[in-house]
C-alpha cells in the first residue's frame, strides 16, 4: 500500500515526506485553531457560571476572549527571536507543548481570574 501511495503522490526521484513530522505539524495546527475558535461557542455560559451578573457578563466575556489575542501580540516578537536563535523545529515543539499545557490548565479553571490567566498563557504560546 505504501508503495502505491508513493507512486501516486511523488514523482520519480523525490524523497517522501516523513509521515511522523507531517502528523505532528497537522495536529499542532489543528489544536492551535481549536484553541483560537472553540471558546466562542460556550463563553457566555462559562462567564455566567462564575457568578457574574447578566449586565457585566458581556464585559467579562470580552476580557477572556481578548486576553489570548493581547498576549499573542506581545509574544510574537519573542517567538520570532527564539526561532532565529534556536531554530524553527525547536520553537514549534516548545510552543506546541506550552499551548497543550495551557489548554489543559484552561479546562480545569474554576474562577474568572484563572480563566483569564490561562487564556493569556495560551496566547503566549501561539
Coordinates of N, CA and C in Angstrom, one line a residue:
X1 N 0.8 -1.2 0.0 CA 0.0 0.0 0.0 C 0.9 1.3 0.0
X2 N 1.9 1.2 0.8 CA 2.8 2.4 0.9 C 3.5 2.7 -0.5
X3 N 3.8 1.6 -1.2 CA 4.5 1.8 -2.5 C 3.5 2.4 -3.5
X4 N 2.2 2.0 -3.4 CA 1.2 2.6 -4.3 C 1.0 4.0 -4.1
X5 N 1.0 4.4 -2.8 CA 0.8 5.8 -2.4 C 2.0 6.7 -2.9
X6 N 3.2 6.1 -2.7 CA 4.4 6.9 -3.1 C 4.4 7.1 -4.7
X7 N 3.9 6.1 -5.4 CA 3.8 6.2 -6.9 C 2.8 7.3 -7.3
X8 N 1.7 7.4 -6.5 CA 0.6 8.3 -6.8 C 1.1 9.8 -6.5
X9 N 1.7 10.0 -5.3 CA 1.9 11.3 -4.8 C 3.3 11.9 -5.1
X10 N 4.3 11.1 -5.4 CA 5.6 11.5 -5.6 C 6.1 11.2 -7.0
X11 N 6.8 12.1 -7.6 CA 7.5 11.9 -8.9 C 8.7 11.0 -8.7
X12 N 9.3 10.5 -9.7 CA 10.4 9.6 -9.6 C 11.6 10.5 -9.1
X13 N 12.3 9.9 -8.1 CA 13.5 10.6 -7.5 C 13.2 11.5 -6.4
X14 N 11.9 11.8 -6.1 CA 11.6 12.7 -5.0 C 11.6 12.0 -3.7
X15 N 12.1 12.6 -2.6 CA 12.1 12.0 -1.3 C 10.8 12.2 -0.7
X16 N 10.2 11.1 -0.1 CA 8.9 11.2 0.5 C 9.0 12.0 1.8
X17 N 7.9 12.7 2.1 CA 7.8 13.5 3.4 C 7.8 12.5 4.5
X18 N 8.4 12.8 5.6 CA 8.3 11.9 6.8 C 6.9 12.1 7.4
X19 N 6.2 11.0 7.5 CA 4.8 11.0 7.9 C 4.7 11.4 9.3
X20 N 5.6 11.0 10.2 CA 5.5 11.4 11.6 C 5.6 12.9 11.8
X21 N 6.5 13.6 11.1 CA 6.6 15.0 11.3 C 5.4 15.7 10.7
X22 N 4.9 15.2 9.6 CA 3.7 15.7 9.0 C 2.5 15.6 9.9
X23 N 2.3 14.5 10.6 CA 1.2 14.3 11.6 C 1.4 15.2 12.8
X24 N 2.6 15.4 13.2 CA 2.8 16.3 14.4 C 2.4 17.8 14.0
X25 N 2.9 18.2 12.8 CA 2.5 19.6 12.4 C 1.0 19.7 12.1
X26 N 0.4 18.7 11.6 CA -1.0 18.7 11.4 C -1.8 18.9 12.7
X27 N -1.4 18.1 13.7 CA -2.1 18.2 15.0 C -1.8 19.5 15.7
X28 N -0.6 20.0 15.6 CA -0.3 21.3 16.2 C -1.2 22.4 15.6
X29 N -1.3 22.4 14.3 CA -2.2 23.4 13.6 C -3.6 23.2 14.0
X30 N -4.1 21.9 14.1 CA -5.5 21.7 14.4 C -5.8 22.2 15.8
X31 N -4.9 21.9 16.8 CA -5.1 22.3 18.2 C -5.0 23.8 18.3
X32 N -4.1 24.4 17.5 CA -4.0 25.9 17.5 C -5.3 26.5 17.1
X33 N -5.9 26.0 16.0 CA -7.1 26.5 15.6 C -8.3 26.3 16.6
X34 N -8.2 25.1 17.2 CA -9.3 24.8 18.2 C -9.1 25.8 19.4
X35 N -7.9 26.1 19.8 CA -7.7 27.0 21.0 C -8.2 28.4 20.6
X36 N -8.1 28.7 19.4 CA -8.5 30.1 19.0 C -10.0 30.2 18.9
X37 N -10.7 29.2 18.4 CA -12.1 29.4 18.0 C -13.1 28.7 18.9
X38 N -12.8 27.6 19.6 CA -13.8 26.9 20.3 C -14.4 27.6 21.5
X39 N -13.8 28.6 22.0 CA -14.3 29.3 23.2 C -15.6 30.1 22.9
X40 N -15.7 30.5 21.7 CA -16.8 31.4 21.3 C -18.2 30.7 21.5
X41 N -18.2 29.4 21.4 CA -19.5 28.7 21.5 C -20.0 28.6 22.9
X42 N -19.2 28.6 23.9 CA -19.6 28.4 25.2 C -19.2 29.5 26.2
X43 N -18.6 30.6 25.7 CA -18.0 31.6 26.6 C -19.1 32.3 27.4
X44 N -20.3 32.7 26.9 CA -21.3 33.4 27.7 C -21.7 32.5 28.9
X45 N -21.9 31.2 28.7 CA -22.3 30.3 29.8 C -21.2 30.1 30.8
X46 N -20.0 30.1 30.3 CA -18.8 30.0 31.1 C -18.7 31.1 32.1
X47 N -18.8 32.3 31.6 CA -18.7 33.5 32.4 C -19.9 33.6 33.4
X48 N -21.1 33.3 33.0 CA -22.2 33.3 33.9 C -22.0 32.2 35.0
X49 N -21.3 31.2 34.7 CA -21.0 30.2 35.7 C -20.1 30.6 36.8
X50 N -19.4 31.7 36.6 CA -18.5 32.3 37.6 C -19.3 33.3 38.5
X51 N -20.6 33.3 38.5 CA -21.5 34.2 39.3 C -21.3 35.6 38.9
X52 N -21.2 35.9 37.6 CA -21.1 37.3 37.1 C -22.6 37.7 36.7
X53 N -22.9 38.9 37.0 CA -24.3 39.3 36.7 C -24.5 39.4 35.2
X54 N -25.8 39.4 34.8 CA -26.1 39.4 33.4 C -25.7 40.7 32.8
X55 N -25.6 41.8 33.5 CA -25.2 43.1 33.0 C -23.8 43.1 32.7
X56 N -22.9 42.5 33.5 CA -21.5 42.5 33.3 C -20.9 41.3 32.5
X57 N -21.8 40.4 32.2 CA -21.3 39.1 31.5 C -20.6 39.4 30.2
X58 N -21.1 40.4 29.4 CA -20.5 40.7 28.1 C -19.1 41.3 28.3
X59 N -19.0 42.2 29.3 CA -17.7 42.8 29.5 C -16.6 41.7 29.9
X60 N -17.0 40.9 30.9 CA -16.1 39.8 31.3 C -15.8 38.8 30.2
X61 N -16.8 38.5 29.4 CA -16.5 37.6 28.3 C -15.6 38.2 27.3
X62 N -15.7 39.5 27.1 CA -14.8 40.2 26.2 C -13.3 40.2 26.7
X63 N -13.2 40.3 28.0 CA -11.8 40.3 28.6 C -11.2 38.9 28.4
X64 N -12.0 37.9 28.7 CA -11.5 36.5 28.5 C -11.1 36.2 27.0
X65 N -12.0 36.7 26.1 CA -11.8 36.4 24.7 C -10.6 37.2 24.2
X66 N -10.4 38.4 24.6 CA -9.3 39.3 24.1 C -8.0 39.0 24.8
X67 N -8.0 38.3 25.9 CA -6.7 38.1 26.6 C -5.8 37.2 25.8
X68 N -6.3 36.3 25.0 CA -5.5 35.5 24.1 C -4.8 36.3 23.1
X69 N -5.6 37.2 22.4 CA -5.0 38.0 21.3 C -4.0 39.0 21.8
X70 N -4.3 39.6 23.0 CA -3.3 40.6 23.5 C -2.0 39.9 23.9
X71 N -2.0 38.8 24.5 CA -0.8 38.1 24.9 C -0.1 37.5 23.6
X72 N -0.9 37.2 22.6 CA -0.3 36.7 21.4 C 0.5 37.8 20.7
X73 N 0.0 39.0 20.7 CA 0.7 40.1 20.1 C 2.0 40.4 20.8
X74 N 2.0 40.3 22.1 CA 3.2 40.6 22.9 C 4.2 39.5 22.7
X75 N 3.8 38.2 22.5 CA 4.8 37.2 22.5 C 5.3 36.9 21.1
X76 N 4.7 37.4 20.0 CA 5.1 37.1 18.7 C 6.5 37.6 18.4
X77 N 6.9 38.7 18.9 CA 8.3 39.2 18.8 C 9.3 38.2 19.5
X78 N 8.9 37.8 20.6 CA 9.7 36.8 21.4 C 9.9 35.5 20.7
X79 N 8.8 35.0 20.1 CA 8.9 33.7 19.4 C 9.7 33.9 18.1
X80 N 9.6 35.0 17.5 CA 10.5 35.3 16.3 C 11.9 35.3 16.7
X81 N 12.3 35.9 17.8 CA 13.7 35.8 18.2 C 14.1 34.4 18.6
X82 N 13.2 33.7 19.3 CA 13.6 32.3 19.6 C 13.7 31.4 18.4
X83 N 12.9 31.7 17.4 CA 13.1 30.9 16.1 C 14.4 31.2 15.5
X84 N 14.8 32.4 15.5 CA 16.1 32.8 14.9 C 17.3 32.2 15.7
X85 N 17.1 32.1 17.0 CA 18.2 31.6 17.9 C 18.3 30.1 18.0
X86 N 17.1 29.4 18.1 CA 17.1 28.0 18.4 C 16.6 27.2 17.2
X87 N 16.1 27.8 16.2 CA 15.6 27.1 15.0 C 14.0 26.9 15.1
X88 N 13.5 26.7 13.9 CA 12.0 26.6 13.8 C 11.5 25.4 14.5
X89 N 12.2 24.3 14.3 CA 11.7 23.0 14.8 C 11.6 23.0 16.3
X90 N 12.6 23.5 17.0 CA 12.6 23.5 18.4 C 11.6 24.5 18.9
X91 N 11.4 25.7 18.3 CA 10.4 26.6 18.7 C 9.0 26.1 18.5
X92 N 8.8 25.4 17.4 CA 7.5 24.8 17.2 C 7.1 23.8 18.2
X93 N 8.1 23.0 18.6 CA 7.9 21.9 19.6 C 7.6 22.6 21.0
X94 N 8.4 23.6 21.3 CA 8.2 24.3 22.6 C 6.8 25.0 22.7
X95 N 6.5 25.7 21.6 CA 5.2 26.5 21.6 C 4.1 25.5 21.6
X96 N 4.2 24.4 20.8 CA 3.1 23.4 20.8 C 2.9 22.8 22.2
X97 N 4.0 22.5 22.8 CA 3.9 21.8 24.2 C 3.3 22.8 25.2
X98 N 3.8 24.1 25.1 CA 3.2 25.1 26.0 C 1.7 25.3 25.8
X99 N 1.3 25.3 24.5 CA -0.1 25.5 24.2 C -0.9 24.4 24.7
X100 N -0.4 23.1 24.6 CA -1.1 22.0 25.1 C -1.3 22.1 26.6
X101 N -0.2 22.4 27.3 CA -0.3 22.5 28.8 C -1.3 23.7 29.2
X102 N -1.2 24.8 28.5 CA -2.1 25.9 28.8 C -3.5 25.6 28.5
X103 N -3.8 24.9 27.5 CA -5.1 24.5 27.1 C -5.7 23.5 28.2
X104 N -4.8 22.6 28.6 CA -5.2 21.6 29.6 C -5.6 22.4 30.9
X105 N -4.7 23.3 31.3 CA -5.0 24.1 32.5 C -6.3 24.9 32.4
X106 N -6.5 25.4 31.2 CA -7.8 26.2 30.9 C -9.0 25.3 31.2
X107 N -8.9 24.1 30.8 CA -10.0 23.2 31.0 C -10.4 22.9 32.5
X108 N -9.4 23.2 33.4 CA -9.6 22.9 34.8 C -9.8 24.2 35.6
X109 N -10.0 25.3 35.0 CA -10.2 26.6 35.7 C -11.5 26.6 36.4
X110 N -11.5 27.2 37.6 CA -12.8 27.3 38.4 C -13.1 28.7 38.8
X111 N -12.3 29.7 38.4 CA -12.6 31.0 38.7 C -12.3 31.9 37.5
X112 N -12.9 33.1 37.5 CA -12.7 34.0 36.4 C -11.3 34.4 36.2
X113 N -10.6 34.7 37.3 CA -9.2 35.2 37.2 C -8.3 34.1 36.5
X114 N -8.5 32.9 37.0 CA -7.6 31.8 36.4 C -8.0 31.5 34.9
X115 N -9.3 31.8 34.6 CA -9.7 31.7 33.2 C -8.9 32.7 32.3
X116 N -8.8 33.9 32.8 CA -8.1 35.0 32.0 C -6.6 34.6 32.0
X117 N -6.0 34.2 33.1 CA -4.6 33.9 33.2 C -4.3 32.7 32.2
X118 N -5.0 31.6 32.3 CA -4.7 30.5 31.4 C -5.0 30.8 29.9
X119 N -6.0 31.7 29.7 CA -6.2 32.1 28.3 C -5.1 33.0 27.8
X120 N -4.5 33.8 28.7 CA -3.3 34.6 28.3 C -2.1 33.6 28.1
X121 N -2.0 32.6 28.9 CA -0.9 31.6 28.6 C -1.0 31.0 27.3
X122 N -2.3 30.7 26.9 CA -2.5 30.1 25.5 C -1.9 31.1 24.5
X123 N -2.2 32.4 24.6 CA -1.7 33.3 23.7 C -0.2 33.5 23.7
X124 N 0.4 33.3 24.8 CA 1.9 33.4 24.9 C 2.5 32.3 24.1
X125 N 1.9 31.1 24.0 CA 2.5 30.0 23.3 C 2.0 29.9 21.8
X126 N 1.3 30.9 21.3 CA 0.8 30.8 19.9 C 1.8 31.6 19.0

